[in-house]
Amino acid sequence: MVLRTFGWAFGFTVLGLAAAVFYDGWAALGVVAILTVLEVSLSFDNAVINAGILKKMSAFWQKIFLTIGVLIAVFGMRLLFPVVIVAVTAKLSPVKAVELAVNDKDRYQQLVTDAHPSIAAFGGMFLLMIFLNFIFEDREIKWLGWIERPLARLGQVDMLSVCLASIVLLIASMTVATHAHQHGGGHADKAQTVLTSGLAGLVTYLIVGGLSGYFENRLADEEEAQDGKRAEARTAAGRGGKGGPSLVAVTGKAAFFMFLYLEVIDASFSFDGVIGAFAITNDIVLMALGLGIGALYVRSLTVYLVRQGTLDDYVYLEHGAHYAIGALAVILLVTIQYQISEIITGLVGVVLIGWSFWSSVRRNQRIAAGRARPSDAA
C-alpha cells in the first residue's frame, strides 16, 4: 500500500537528487533535501484538507490529482509561478523574467520578495475563507466544543464569513500593508496592492468554491433521484422496463470543479513555501527540484489518507488542519510587514494537527470503553 501510493514520490526523489548533483555538485543535493523537508513540514495540513475533499471524488479523479495535478503543482506553482509573479509585478516579459531567474539570481530574488505583499494578501484571504466557512458550519462532531458551538450559531447569519474576511482585509491594508517589508530590509506603502490582491483572493474563493459546492449539491440531488429511479427500474424489470439515465456528465462537472478547488488550495499553501525557499537558495532549478519533490510527497500523503480512511478513524484531524489553515492565513498577512521564520509556521501546523490526532485517539479509546458517544468532543 505504501509503495503503491508513494512510489512516484520515491522515484522522483531519486531522480531529483541525482539531477541536483549533476547540476551543481553534492552541495546542491543538501539544498534540495532541505527544501523537500521544508515543503512537507509546511504543507502537511494541506494534505489533510485535500484528503477531506478528495475522498468525495472517484478513483479516476484521484489519479488525475496524482498526475496532472502533480504537473501543475511542481512545474506550475514551484517553477512557473515565481517567474510569472516577477513578470507581472516588474512589468517584464516572461522571457526576460526567465533570463533573470537563470542569469541574475539576486535581482530575481529581490523582485519575488518585493512581490510578497500581493502574494501574501491573495493566499491569506483565500485560506482565511476556507477556515471561516469551516468554523461557522454546524457540525455533528466538534473538537473544541466551547469554541465551535457558539461560532456555529453565529454561522447562521448569512455571508458572515465574507463580512469578517473583508474586515480583516481592510485592517491589514491599513496596518501591516502601510509598512510592507521589502528586499534589503526596507519598507513601502503597499495598501492599495494588498487591498486589490486580497479582494482577488476572496473573489477567487467565492467563484471556485461556489461552483464546486453547486455541482456537488447537484450531484447529491441527482444521486437521490437516481436511487428512486433504480427502485422503479427494478420494479419495471419484470415488465421489460429499462433503467434511468447516466450521471456521468454531472459527476464529471462536480469532480472537475473540486479538482480546480484543490489546485487553488495547493497554490495558496505553496506561497509561503516558495517565498521561504529564498532563505535557503535563490537558484530556481534547485528550488523547483526541492519544492517539487515535497509537493509530490504531500499529494501522495493525501491519497494515502483517503485510501486508509484515516479521516474517518481520527475525526478531529480535519478540525486541526482547518485551525492550522486559519493560523497560516493570519501568518501570511502578518508577514506583509514582519518576517516570520518558516520554522514557526511549520511548527504551528504540526502542533495543531498533532493535538487533534491525540484528541482523536483519546476519543476512540473512550468510545471503545463505552464512556462516550461518537459525537462527543474531546
mmCIF file of C-alpha atoms in Angstrom:
data_model
loop_
_atom_site.group_PDB
_atom_site.id
_atom_site.type_symbol
_atom_site.label_atom_id
_atom_site.label_comp_id
_atom_site.label_asym_id
_atom_site.label_seq_id
_atom_site.Cartn_x
_atom_site.Cartn_y
_atom_site.Cartn_z
ATOM 1 C CA MET A 1 0.000 0.000 0.000
ATOM 2 C CA VAL A 2 2.766 2.443 0.962
ATOM 3 C CA LEU A 3 4.906 1.614 -2.070
ATOM 4 C CA ARG A 4 1.915 1.801 -4.420
ATOM 5 C CA THR A 5 0.892 5.213 -3.085
ATOM 6 C CA PHE A 6 4.333 6.767 -2.557
ATOM 7 C CA GLY A 7 6.110 5.009 -5.443
ATOM 8 C CA TRP A 8 6.109 8.077 -7.673
ATOM 9 C CA ALA A 9 7.395 10.227 -4.806
ATOM 10 C CA PHE A 10 10.230 7.785 -4.046
ATOM 11 C CA GLY A 11 11.182 7.548 -7.721
ATOM 12 C CA PHE A 12 11.087 11.312 -8.245
ATOM 13 C CA THR A 13 13.204 11.786 -5.107
ATOM 14 C CA VAL A 14 15.975 9.621 -6.515
ATOM 15 C CA LEU A 15 15.841 11.356 -9.895
ATOM 16 C CA GLY A 16 15.614 14.811 -8.333
ATOM 17 C CA LEU A 17 18.584 14.302 -6.021
ATOM 18 C CA ALA A 18 20.619 12.831 -8.875
ATOM 19 C CA ALA A 19 19.711 15.820 -11.052
ATOM 20 C CA ALA A 20 20.796 18.187 -8.257
ATOM 21 C CA VAL A 21 24.216 16.516 -8.013
ATOM 22 C CA PHE A 22 24.604 16.600 -11.783
ATOM 23 C CA TYR A 23 23.522 20.262 -11.890
ATOM 24 C CA ASP A 24 25.687 21.731 -9.129
ATOM 25 C CA GLY A 25 27.524 19.049 -7.156
ATOM 26 C CA TRP A 26 26.936 17.465 -3.777
ATOM 27 C CA ALA A 27 26.137 20.755 -2.045
ATOM 28 C CA ALA A 28 23.090 21.061 -4.291
ATOM 29 C CA LEU A 29 21.869 17.676 -3.043
ATOM 30 C CA GLY A 30 21.796 19.029 0.515
ATOM 31 C CA VAL A 31 19.914 22.145 -0.577
ATOM 32 C CA VAL A 32 17.276 20.088 -2.398
ATOM 33 C CA ALA A 33 16.878 17.771 0.611
ATOM 34 C CA ILE A 34 16.349 20.733 2.953
ATOM 35 C CA LEU A 35 13.799 22.293 0.603
ATOM 36 C CA THR A 36 11.919 18.981 0.422
ATOM 37 C CA VAL A 37 11.655 18.797 4.213
ATOM 38 C CA LEU A 38 10.585 22.462 4.310
ATOM 39 C CA GLU A 39 7.783 21.879 1.811
ATOM 40 C CA VAL A 40 6.465 18.759 3.548
ATOM 41 C CA SER A 41 6.538 20.363 7.011
ATOM 42 C CA LEU A 42 4.709 23.472 5.788
ATOM 43 C CA SER A 43 2.114 21.545 3.777
ATOM 44 C CA PHE A 44 1.113 18.602 5.964
ATOM 45 C CA ASP A 45 -2.109 20.377 6.899
ATOM 46 C CA ASN A 46 -2.666 20.867 3.163
ATOM 47 C CA ALA A 47 -2.647 17.074 2.744
ATOM 48 C CA VAL A 48 -5.310 16.649 5.424
ATOM 49 C CA ILE A 49 -7.550 19.309 3.876
ATOM 50 C CA ASN A 50 -7.097 17.854 0.404
ATOM 51 C CA ALA A 51 -7.923 14.371 1.683
ATOM 52 C CA GLY A 52 -11.232 15.602 3.055
ATOM 53 C CA ILE A 53 -12.170 16.787 -0.442
ATOM 54 C CA LEU A 54 -10.513 14.024 -2.442
ATOM 55 C CA LYS A 55 -12.377 11.235 -0.622
ATOM 56 C CA LYS A 56 -15.578 12.501 -2.278
ATOM 57 C CA MET A 57 -14.086 12.016 -5.747
ATOM 58 C CA SER A 58 -13.863 8.880 -7.853
ATOM 59 C CA ALA A 59 -10.724 6.772 -8.291
ATOM 60 C CA PHE A 60 -10.319 8.300 -11.750
ATOM 61 C CA TRP A 61 -10.125 11.847 -10.403
ATOM 62 C CA GLN A 62 -7.812 10.727 -7.627
ATOM 63 C CA LYS A 63 -5.449 9.548 -10.379
ATOM 64 C CA ILE A 64 -5.866 12.888 -12.160
ATOM 65 C CA PHE A 65 -4.909 14.579 -8.891
ATOM 66 C CA LEU A 66 -1.719 12.495 -8.753
ATOM 67 C CA THR A 67 -0.784 13.021 -12.416
ATOM 68 C CA ILE A 68 -1.981 16.265 -13.978
ATOM 69 C CA GLY A 69 -2.312 17.793 -10.524
ATOM 70 C CA VAL A 70 1.317 16.989 -9.768
ATOM 71 C CA LEU A 71 2.457 18.619 -13.003
ATOM 72 C CA ILE A 72 0.540 21.759 -12.053
ATOM 73 C CA ALA A 73 1.934 21.705 -8.518
ATOM 74 C CA VAL A 74 5.566 21.005 -9.434
ATOM 75 C CA PHE A 75 6.032 22.896 -12.685
ATOM 76 C CA GLY A 76 3.200 25.394 -12.367
ATOM 77 C CA MET A 77 3.433 26.617 -8.775
ATOM 78 C CA ARG A 78 7.046 25.778 -7.891
ATOM 79 C CA LEU A 79 8.709 26.741 -11.181
ATOM 80 C CA LEU A 80 6.479 28.965 -13.324
ATOM 81 C CA PHE A 81 4.610 30.818 -10.569
ATOM 82 C CA PRO A 82 7.624 32.800 -9.266
ATOM 83 C CA VAL A 83 8.555 33.672 -12.865
ATOM 84 C CA VAL A 84 5.019 34.886 -13.615
ATOM 85 C CA ILE A 85 4.968 36.943 -10.410
ATOM 86 C CA VAL A 86 8.218 38.629 -11.387
ATOM 87 C CA ALA A 87 6.969 39.265 -14.932
ATOM 88 C CA VAL A 88 3.694 40.812 -13.735
ATOM 89 C CA THR A 89 4.964 42.894 -10.813
ATOM 90 C CA ALA A 90 8.110 44.122 -12.566
ATOM 91 C CA LYS A 91 6.286 44.563 -15.891
ATOM 92 C CA LEU A 92 8.725 42.314 -17.726
ATOM 93 C CA SER A 93 8.187 39.823 -20.498
ATOM 94 C CA PRO A 94 8.131 36.146 -19.404
ATOM 95 C CA VAL A 95 11.336 35.587 -21.403
ATOM 96 C CA LYS A 96 13.089 38.408 -19.555
ATOM 97 C CA ALA A 97 11.864 37.038 -16.219
ATOM 98 C CA VAL A 98 13.304 33.621 -17.052
ATOM 99 C CA GLU A 99 16.605 35.234 -18.037
ATOM 100 C CA LEU A 100 16.707 36.983 -14.660
ATOM 101 C CA ALA A 101 15.960 33.714 -12.845
ATOM 102 C CA VAL A 102 18.837 31.986 -14.626
ATOM 103 C CA ASN A 103 21.435 34.728 -15.062
ATOM 104 C CA ASP A 104 20.742 37.282 -12.310
ATOM 105 C CA LYS A 105 19.543 35.296 -9.310
ATOM 106 C CA ASP A 106 19.964 38.137 -6.799
ATOM 107 C CA ARG A 107 17.798 40.529 -8.822
ATOM 108 C CA TYR A 108 15.229 37.765 -9.340
ATOM 109 C CA GLN A 109 15.095 37.087 -5.598
ATOM 110 C CA GLN A 110 14.656 40.803 -4.931
ATOM 111 C CA LEU A 111 11.692 41.069 -7.299
ATOM 112 C CA VAL A 112 9.972 37.994 -5.830
ATOM 113 C CA THR A 113 10.495 39.292 -2.289
ATOM 114 C CA ASP A 114 9.090 42.702 -3.219
ATOM 115 C CA ALA A 115 6.022 40.967 -4.675
ATOM 116 C CA HIS A 116 5.395 39.178 -1.377
ATOM 117 C CA PRO A 117 2.688 41.600 -0.094
ATOM 118 C CA SER A 118 0.398 40.846 -3.035
ATOM 119 C CA ILE A 119 1.135 37.097 -2.833
ATOM 120 C CA ALA A 120 0.505 37.002 0.923
ATOM 121 C CA ALA A 121 -2.721 39.018 0.648
ATOM 122 C CA PHE A 122 -4.161 36.746 -2.063
ATOM 123 C CA GLY A 123 -3.203 33.494 -0.344
ATOM 124 C CA GLY A 124 -4.069 34.751 3.130
ATOM 125 C CA MET A 125 -7.609 35.750 2.172
ATOM 126 C CA PHE A 126 -8.264 32.526 0.262
ATOM 127 C CA LEU A 127 -7.113 30.402 3.207
ATOM 128 C CA LEU A 128 -8.968 32.595 5.693
ATOM 129 C CA MET A 129 -12.231 31.966 3.829
ATOM 130 C CA ILE A 130 -11.637 28.204 3.987
ATOM 131 C CA PHE A 131 -11.137 28.427 7.751
ATOM 132 C CA LEU A 132 -14.095 30.717 8.404
ATOM 133 C CA ASN A 133 -16.550 28.649 6.379
ATOM 134 C CA PHE A 134 -15.427 25.546 8.258
ATOM 135 C CA ILE A 135 -15.611 27.063 11.725
ATOM 136 C CA PHE A 136 -19.007 28.684 11.142
ATOM 137 C CA GLU A 137 -20.617 25.448 9.920
ATOM 138 C CA ASP A 138 -22.648 23.481 12.452
ATOM 139 C CA ARG A 139 -21.060 20.026 12.536
ATOM 140 C CA GLU A 140 -22.257 16.952 14.386
ATOM 141 C CA ILE A 141 -18.732 16.194 15.601
ATOM 142 C CA LYS A 142 -16.987 19.070 17.348
ATOM 143 C CA TRP A 143 -13.409 19.119 18.549
ATOM 144 C CA LEU A 144 -13.163 22.269 20.701
ATOM 145 C CA GLY A 145 -16.843 22.462 21.545
ATOM 146 C CA TRP A 146 -16.543 25.542 23.758
ATOM 147 C CA ILE A 147 -15.372 27.475 20.677
ATOM 148 C CA GLU A 148 -17.192 25.693 17.874
ATOM 149 C CA ARG A 149 -20.705 25.633 19.344
ATOM 150 C CA PRO A 150 -21.130 29.436 19.685
ATOM 151 C CA LEU A 151 -19.399 30.008 16.337
ATOM 152 C CA ALA A 152 -21.762 27.535 14.664
ATOM 153 C CA ARG A 153 -24.697 29.560 15.998
ATOM 154 C CA LEU A 154 -23.142 32.755 14.656
ATOM 155 C CA GLY A 155 -22.678 30.993 11.322
ATOM 156 C CA GLN A 156 -26.430 31.064 10.784
ATOM 157 C CA VAL A 157 -26.004 34.735 9.804
ATOM 158 C CA ASP A 158 -25.791 34.934 6.005
ATOM 159 C CA MET A 159 -22.430 35.932 4.481
ATOM 160 C CA LEU A 160 -20.829 36.292 7.920
ATOM 161 C CA SER A 161 -17.552 34.738 6.769
ATOM 162 C CA VAL A 162 -17.331 37.128 3.795
ATOM 163 C CA CYS A 163 -18.024 40.146 6.020
ATOM 164 C CA LEU A 164 -15.456 39.079 8.602
ATOM 165 C CA ALA A 165 -12.819 38.336 5.937
ATOM 166 C CA SER A 166 -13.448 41.756 4.371
ATOM 167 C CA ILE A 167 -12.946 43.437 7.741
ATOM 168 C CA VAL A 168 -9.665 41.552 8.233
ATOM 169 C CA LEU A 169 -8.513 42.650 4.762
ATOM 170 C CA LEU A 170 -9.355 46.297 5.480
ATOM 171 C CA ILE A 171 -7.459 46.162 8.785
ATOM 172 C CA ALA A 172 -4.447 44.555 7.067
ATOM 173 C CA SER A 173 -4.439 47.187 4.320
ATOM 174 C CA MET A 174 -4.449 49.991 6.898
ATOM 175 C CA THR A 175 -1.830 48.471 9.225
ATOM 176 C CA VAL A 176 0.792 45.971 8.047
ATOM 177 C CA ALA A 177 0.395 46.972 4.381
ATOM 178 C CA THR A 178 1.426 50.576 5.030
ATOM 179 C CA HIS A 179 4.897 49.383 6.083
ATOM 180 C CA ALA A 180 5.274 46.317 3.891
ATOM 181 C CA HIS A 181 8.612 44.515 4.105
ATOM 182 C CA GLN A 182 10.788 44.833 1.013
ATOM 183 C CA HIS A 183 14.065 43.332 -0.142
ATOM 184 C CA GLY A 184 17.055 44.578 1.832
ATOM 185 C CA GLY A 185 15.049 45.379 4.971
ATOM 186 C CA GLY A 186 13.264 48.459 3.627
ATOM 187 C CA HIS A 187 9.539 49.180 3.829
ATOM 188 C CA ALA A 188 6.978 50.587 1.403
ATOM 189 C CA ASP A 189 3.310 51.521 1.402
ATOM 190 C CA LYS A 190 1.505 48.637 -0.298
ATOM 191 C CA ALA A 191 -2.009 49.330 0.987
ATOM 192 C CA GLN A 192 -3.595 49.505 -2.467
ATOM 193 C CA THR A 193 -1.727 46.410 -3.654
ATOM 194 C CA VAL A 194 -2.744 44.381 -0.595
ATOM 195 C CA LEU A 195 -6.358 45.511 -0.856
ATOM 196 C CA THR A 196 -6.559 44.560 -4.544
ATOM 197 C CA SER A 197 -4.777 41.227 -4.155
ATOM 198 C CA GLY A 198 -6.761 40.293 -1.061
ATOM 199 C CA LEU A 199 -10.007 41.084 -2.850
ATOM 200 C CA ALA A 200 -8.852 38.879 -5.743
ATOM 201 C CA GLY A 201 -8.217 36.015 -3.291
ATOM 202 C CA LEU A 202 -11.662 36.479 -1.757
ATOM 203 C CA VAL A 203 -13.404 36.541 -5.150
ATOM 204 C CA THR A 204 -11.421 33.506 -6.333
ATOM 205 C CA TYR A 205 -12.607 31.534 -3.319
ATOM 206 C CA LEU A 206 -16.211 32.550 -3.851
ATOM 207 C CA ILE A 207 -16.124 31.589 -7.542
ATOM 208 C CA VAL A 208 -14.206 28.312 -7.345
ATOM 209 C CA GLY A 209 -15.640 27.200 -4.007
ATOM 210 C CA GLY A 210 -19.135 28.230 -5.054
ATOM 211 C CA LEU A 211 -19.001 26.305 -8.325
ATOM 212 C CA SER A 212 -17.569 23.263 -6.582
ATOM 213 C CA GLY A 213 -20.309 23.327 -3.948
ATOM 214 C CA TYR A 214 -23.004 23.920 -6.563
ATOM 215 C CA PHE A 215 -22.067 20.915 -8.657
ATOM 216 C CA GLU A 216 -21.527 18.775 -5.573
ATOM 217 C CA ASN A 217 -25.074 19.585 -4.446
ATOM 218 C CA ARG A 218 -26.342 18.889 -7.962
ATOM 219 C CA LEU A 219 -24.630 15.525 -7.852
ATOM 220 C CA ALA A 220 -26.197 14.695 -4.483
ATOM 221 C CA ASP A 221 -29.654 15.624 -5.789
ATOM 222 C CA GLU A 222 -29.154 13.566 -8.936
ATOM 223 C CA GLU A 223 -27.954 10.564 -6.929
ATOM 224 C CA GLU A 224 -31.023 10.793 -4.703
ATOM 225 C CA ALA A 225 -33.271 10.930 -7.757
ATOM 226 C CA GLN A 226 -31.327 8.069 -9.321
ATOM 227 C CA ASP A 227 -31.919 5.904 -6.256
ATOM 228 C CA GLY A 228 -35.633 6.326 -6.794
ATOM 229 C CA LYS A 229 -35.321 5.533 -10.499
ATOM 230 C CA ARG A 230 -33.323 2.386 -9.734
ATOM 231 C CA ALA A 231 -36.102 1.230 -7.461
ATOM 232 C CA GLU A 232 -38.621 1.885 -10.227
ATOM 233 C CA ALA A 233 -36.363 0.122 -12.726
ATOM 234 C CA ARG A 234 -36.169 -2.968 -10.538
ATOM 235 C CA THR A 235 -39.946 -2.995 -10.315
ATOM 236 C CA ALA A 236 -40.290 -2.449 -14.059
ATOM 237 C CA ALA A 237 -37.673 -5.078 -14.889
ATOM 238 C CA GLY A 238 -40.246 -7.797 -14.545
ATOM 239 C CA ARG A 239 -42.351 -5.930 -17.124
ATOM 240 C CA GLY A 240 -39.474 -5.319 -19.564
ATOM 241 C CA GLY A 241 -38.685 -1.801 -18.314
ATOM 242 C CA LYS A 242 -35.283 -0.112 -18.605
ATOM 243 C CA GLY A 243 -33.098 1.786 -16.138
ATOM 244 C CA GLY A 244 -32.716 5.552 -15.696
ATOM 245 C CA PRO A 245 -30.226 7.996 -17.225
ATOM 246 C CA SER A 246 -26.486 8.061 -16.531
ATOM 247 C CA LEU A 247 -24.926 10.545 -14.108
ATOM 248 C CA VAL A 248 -21.500 10.681 -15.791
ATOM 249 C CA ALA A 249 -21.817 14.272 -17.012
ATOM 250 C CA VAL A 250 -22.888 15.665 -13.637
ATOM 251 C CA THR A 251 -20.215 13.681 -11.836
ATOM 252 C CA GLY A 252 -17.620 14.983 -14.280
ATOM 253 C CA LYS A 253 -18.575 18.617 -13.663
ATOM 254 C CA ALA A 254 -18.605 18.191 -9.902
ATOM 255 C CA ALA A 255 -15.262 16.395 -9.933
ATOM 256 C CA PHE A 256 -13.704 18.966 -12.262
ATOM 257 C CA PHE A 257 -14.558 21.913 -10.039
ATOM 258 C CA MET A 258 -13.462 20.003 -6.946
ATOM 259 C CA PHE A 259 -10.166 19.364 -8.718
ATOM 260 C CA LEU A 260 -9.887 23.058 -9.585
ATOM 261 C CA TYR A 261 -10.673 23.943 -5.960
ATOM 262 C CA LEU A 262 -7.913 21.579 -4.798
ATOM 263 C CA GLU A 263 -5.407 23.215 -7.130
ATOM 264 C CA VAL A 264 -6.222 26.713 -5.865
ATOM 265 C CA ILE A 265 -5.882 25.489 -2.270
ATOM 266 C CA ASP A 266 -2.499 23.987 -3.125
ATOM 267 C CA ALA A 267 -1.450 27.253 -4.742
ATOM 268 C CA SER A 268 -2.378 29.198 -1.616
ATOM 269 C CA PHE A 269 -0.418 26.779 0.569
ATOM 270 C CA SER A 270 2.614 26.941 -1.720
ATOM 271 C CA PHE A 271 3.045 30.715 -1.388
ATOM 272 C CA ASP A 272 4.873 30.599 1.944
ATOM 273 C CA GLY A 273 6.999 27.663 0.783
ATOM 274 C CA VAL A 274 8.128 29.466 -2.366
ATOM 275 C CA ILE A 275 8.943 32.680 -0.518
ATOM 276 C CA GLY A 276 10.610 30.811 2.344
ATOM 277 C CA ALA A 277 12.757 28.827 -0.071
ATOM 278 C CA PHE A 278 14.655 32.011 -0.930
ATOM 279 C CA ALA A 279 16.106 31.940 2.589
ATOM 280 C CA ILE A 280 17.879 28.754 1.513
ATOM 281 C CA THR A 281 18.667 29.340 -2.171
ATOM 282 C CA ASN A 282 17.823 31.712 -4.990
ATOM 283 C CA ASP A 283 18.576 29.119 -7.670
ATOM 284 C CA ILE A 284 15.269 28.479 -9.449
ATOM 285 C CA VAL A 285 16.334 24.989 -10.597
ATOM 286 C CA LEU A 286 17.208 23.752 -7.094
ATOM 287 C CA MET A 287 14.082 25.430 -5.743
ATOM 288 C CA ALA A 288 11.860 23.666 -8.271
ATOM 289 C CA LEU A 289 13.505 20.296 -7.533
ATOM 290 C CA GLY A 290 13.244 20.547 -3.749
ATOM 291 C CA LEU A 291 9.758 22.023 -3.544
ATOM 292 C CA GLY A 292 8.586 19.747 -6.351
ATOM 293 C CA ILE A 293 9.694 16.606 -4.519
ATOM 294 C CA GLY A 294 7.999 17.886 -1.368
ATOM 295 C CA ALA A 295 4.787 18.633 -3.282
ATOM 296 C CA LEU A 296 4.742 15.088 -4.647
ATOM 297 C CA TYR A 297 5.027 13.644 -1.125
ATOM 298 C CA VAL A 298 2.185 15.879 0.052
ATOM 299 C CA ARG A 299 -0.027 14.664 -2.797
ATOM 300 C CA SER A 300 0.861 11.029 -2.151
ATOM 301 C CA LEU A 301 0.102 11.544 1.541
ATOM 302 C CA THR A 302 -3.285 12.977 0.576
ATOM 303 C CA VAL A 303 -4.182 9.852 -1.407
ATOM 304 C CA TYR A 304 -2.833 7.622 1.389
ATOM 305 C CA LEU A 305 -5.083 9.325 3.961
ATOM 306 C CA VAL A 306 -8.070 8.781 1.659
ATOM 307 C CA ARG A 307 -7.375 5.115 0.932
ATOM 308 C CA GLN A 308 -6.640 4.293 4.555
ATOM 309 C CA GLY A 309 -9.772 6.069 5.770
ATOM 310 C CA THR A 310 -7.645 7.991 8.266
ATOM 311 C CA LEU A 311 -10.015 10.961 8.462
ATOM 312 C CA ASP A 312 -12.882 8.621 9.350
ATOM 313 C CA ASP A 313 -10.840 6.934 12.078
ATOM 314 C CA TYR A 314 -9.337 10.126 13.522
ATOM 315 C CA VAL A 315 -12.204 12.553 13.169
ATOM 316 C CA TYR A 316 -10.541 15.625 14.673
ATOM 317 C CA LEU A 317 -7.681 15.665 12.154
ATOM 318 C CA GLU A 318 -9.748 17.731 9.740
ATOM 319 C CA HIS A 319 -10.542 20.188 12.519
ATOM 320 C CA GLY A 320 -6.868 20.543 13.422
ATOM 321 C CA ALA A 321 -5.925 21.096 9.790
ATOM 322 C CA HIS A 322 -8.504 23.866 9.418
ATOM 323 C CA TYR A 323 -7.254 25.575 12.569
ATOM 324 C CA ALA A 324 -3.761 25.346 11.073
ATOM 325 C CA ILE A 325 -5.139 26.955 7.902
ATOM 326 C CA GLY A 326 -6.570 29.815 9.955
ATOM 327 C CA ALA A 327 -3.205 30.287 11.665
ATOM 328 C CA LEU A 328 -1.375 30.218 8.321
ATOM 329 C CA ALA A 329 -3.772 32.817 6.882
ATOM 330 C CA VAL A 330 -3.015 35.177 9.778
ATOM 331 C CA ILE A 331 0.729 34.490 9.498
ATOM 332 C CA LEU A 332 0.690 35.285 5.775
ATOM 333 C CA LEU A 333 -0.981 38.630 6.433
ATOM 334 C CA VAL A 334 1.430 39.465 9.250
ATOM 335 C CA THR A 335 4.441 38.661 7.026
ATOM 336 C CA ILE A 336 3.439 41.541 4.777
ATOM 337 C CA GLN A 337 5.306 43.727 7.266
ATOM 338 C CA TYR A 338 7.175 41.364 9.567
ATOM 339 C CA GLN A 339 9.468 38.443 8.782
ATOM 340 C CA ILE A 340 8.405 35.192 10.459
ATOM 341 C CA SER A 341 10.603 32.112 10.372
ATOM 342 C CA GLU A 342 9.343 29.159 8.356
ATOM 343 C CA ILE A 343 10.169 27.017 11.396
ATOM 344 C CA ILE A 344 7.466 28.817 13.380
ATOM 345 C CA THR A 345 4.982 28.486 10.528
ATOM 346 C CA GLY A 346 5.642 24.769 10.214
ATOM 347 C CA LEU A 347 5.548 24.147 13.960
ATOM 348 C CA VAL A 348 2.156 25.832 14.336
ATOM 349 C CA GLY A 349 0.637 23.411 11.828
ATOM 350 C CA VAL A 350 2.397 20.380 13.297
ATOM 351 C CA VAL A 351 1.301 21.235 16.860
ATOM 352 C CA LEU A 352 -2.347 21.785 15.907
ATOM 353 C CA ILE A 353 -2.569 18.606 13.827
ATOM 354 C CA GLY A 354 -0.684 16.603 16.458
ATOM 355 C CA TRP A 355 -3.076 17.883 19.128
ATOM 356 C CA SER A 356 -6.118 16.974 17.028
ATOM 357 C CA PHE A 357 -4.680 13.490 16.359
ATOM 358 C CA TRP A 358 -4.091 12.922 20.076
ATOM 359 C CA SER A 359 -7.642 14.110 20.825
ATOM 360 C CA SER A 360 -8.962 11.685 18.193
ATOM 361 C CA VAL A 361 -7.080 8.783 19.798
ATOM 362 C CA ARG A 362 -8.493 9.652 23.223
ATOM 363 C CA ARG A 363 -11.993 9.887 21.744
ATOM 364 C CA ASN A 364 -11.653 6.453 20.138
ATOM 365 C CA GLN A 365 -10.462 4.997 23.428
ATOM 366 C CA ARG A 366 -13.453 6.436 25.288
ATOM 367 C CA ILE A 367 -15.872 5.122 22.664
ATOM 368 C CA ALA A 368 -14.272 1.689 22.823
ATOM 369 C CA ALA A 369 -14.653 1.751 26.602
ATOM 370 C CA GLY A 370 -18.319 2.746 26.231
ATOM 371 C CA ARG A 371 -17.912 6.035 28.051
ATOM 372 C CA ALA A 372 -18.624 8.445 25.178
ATOM 373 C CA ARG A 373 -20.942 8.874 22.222
ATOM 374 C CA PRO A 374 -19.432 9.173 18.717
ATOM 375 C CA SER A 375 -20.448 12.845 18.502
ATOM 376 C CA ASP A 376 -18.795 13.854 21.789
ATOM 377 C CA ALA A 377 -15.952 16.361 21.679
ATOM 378 C CA ALA A 378 -12.530 15.832 23.132
#
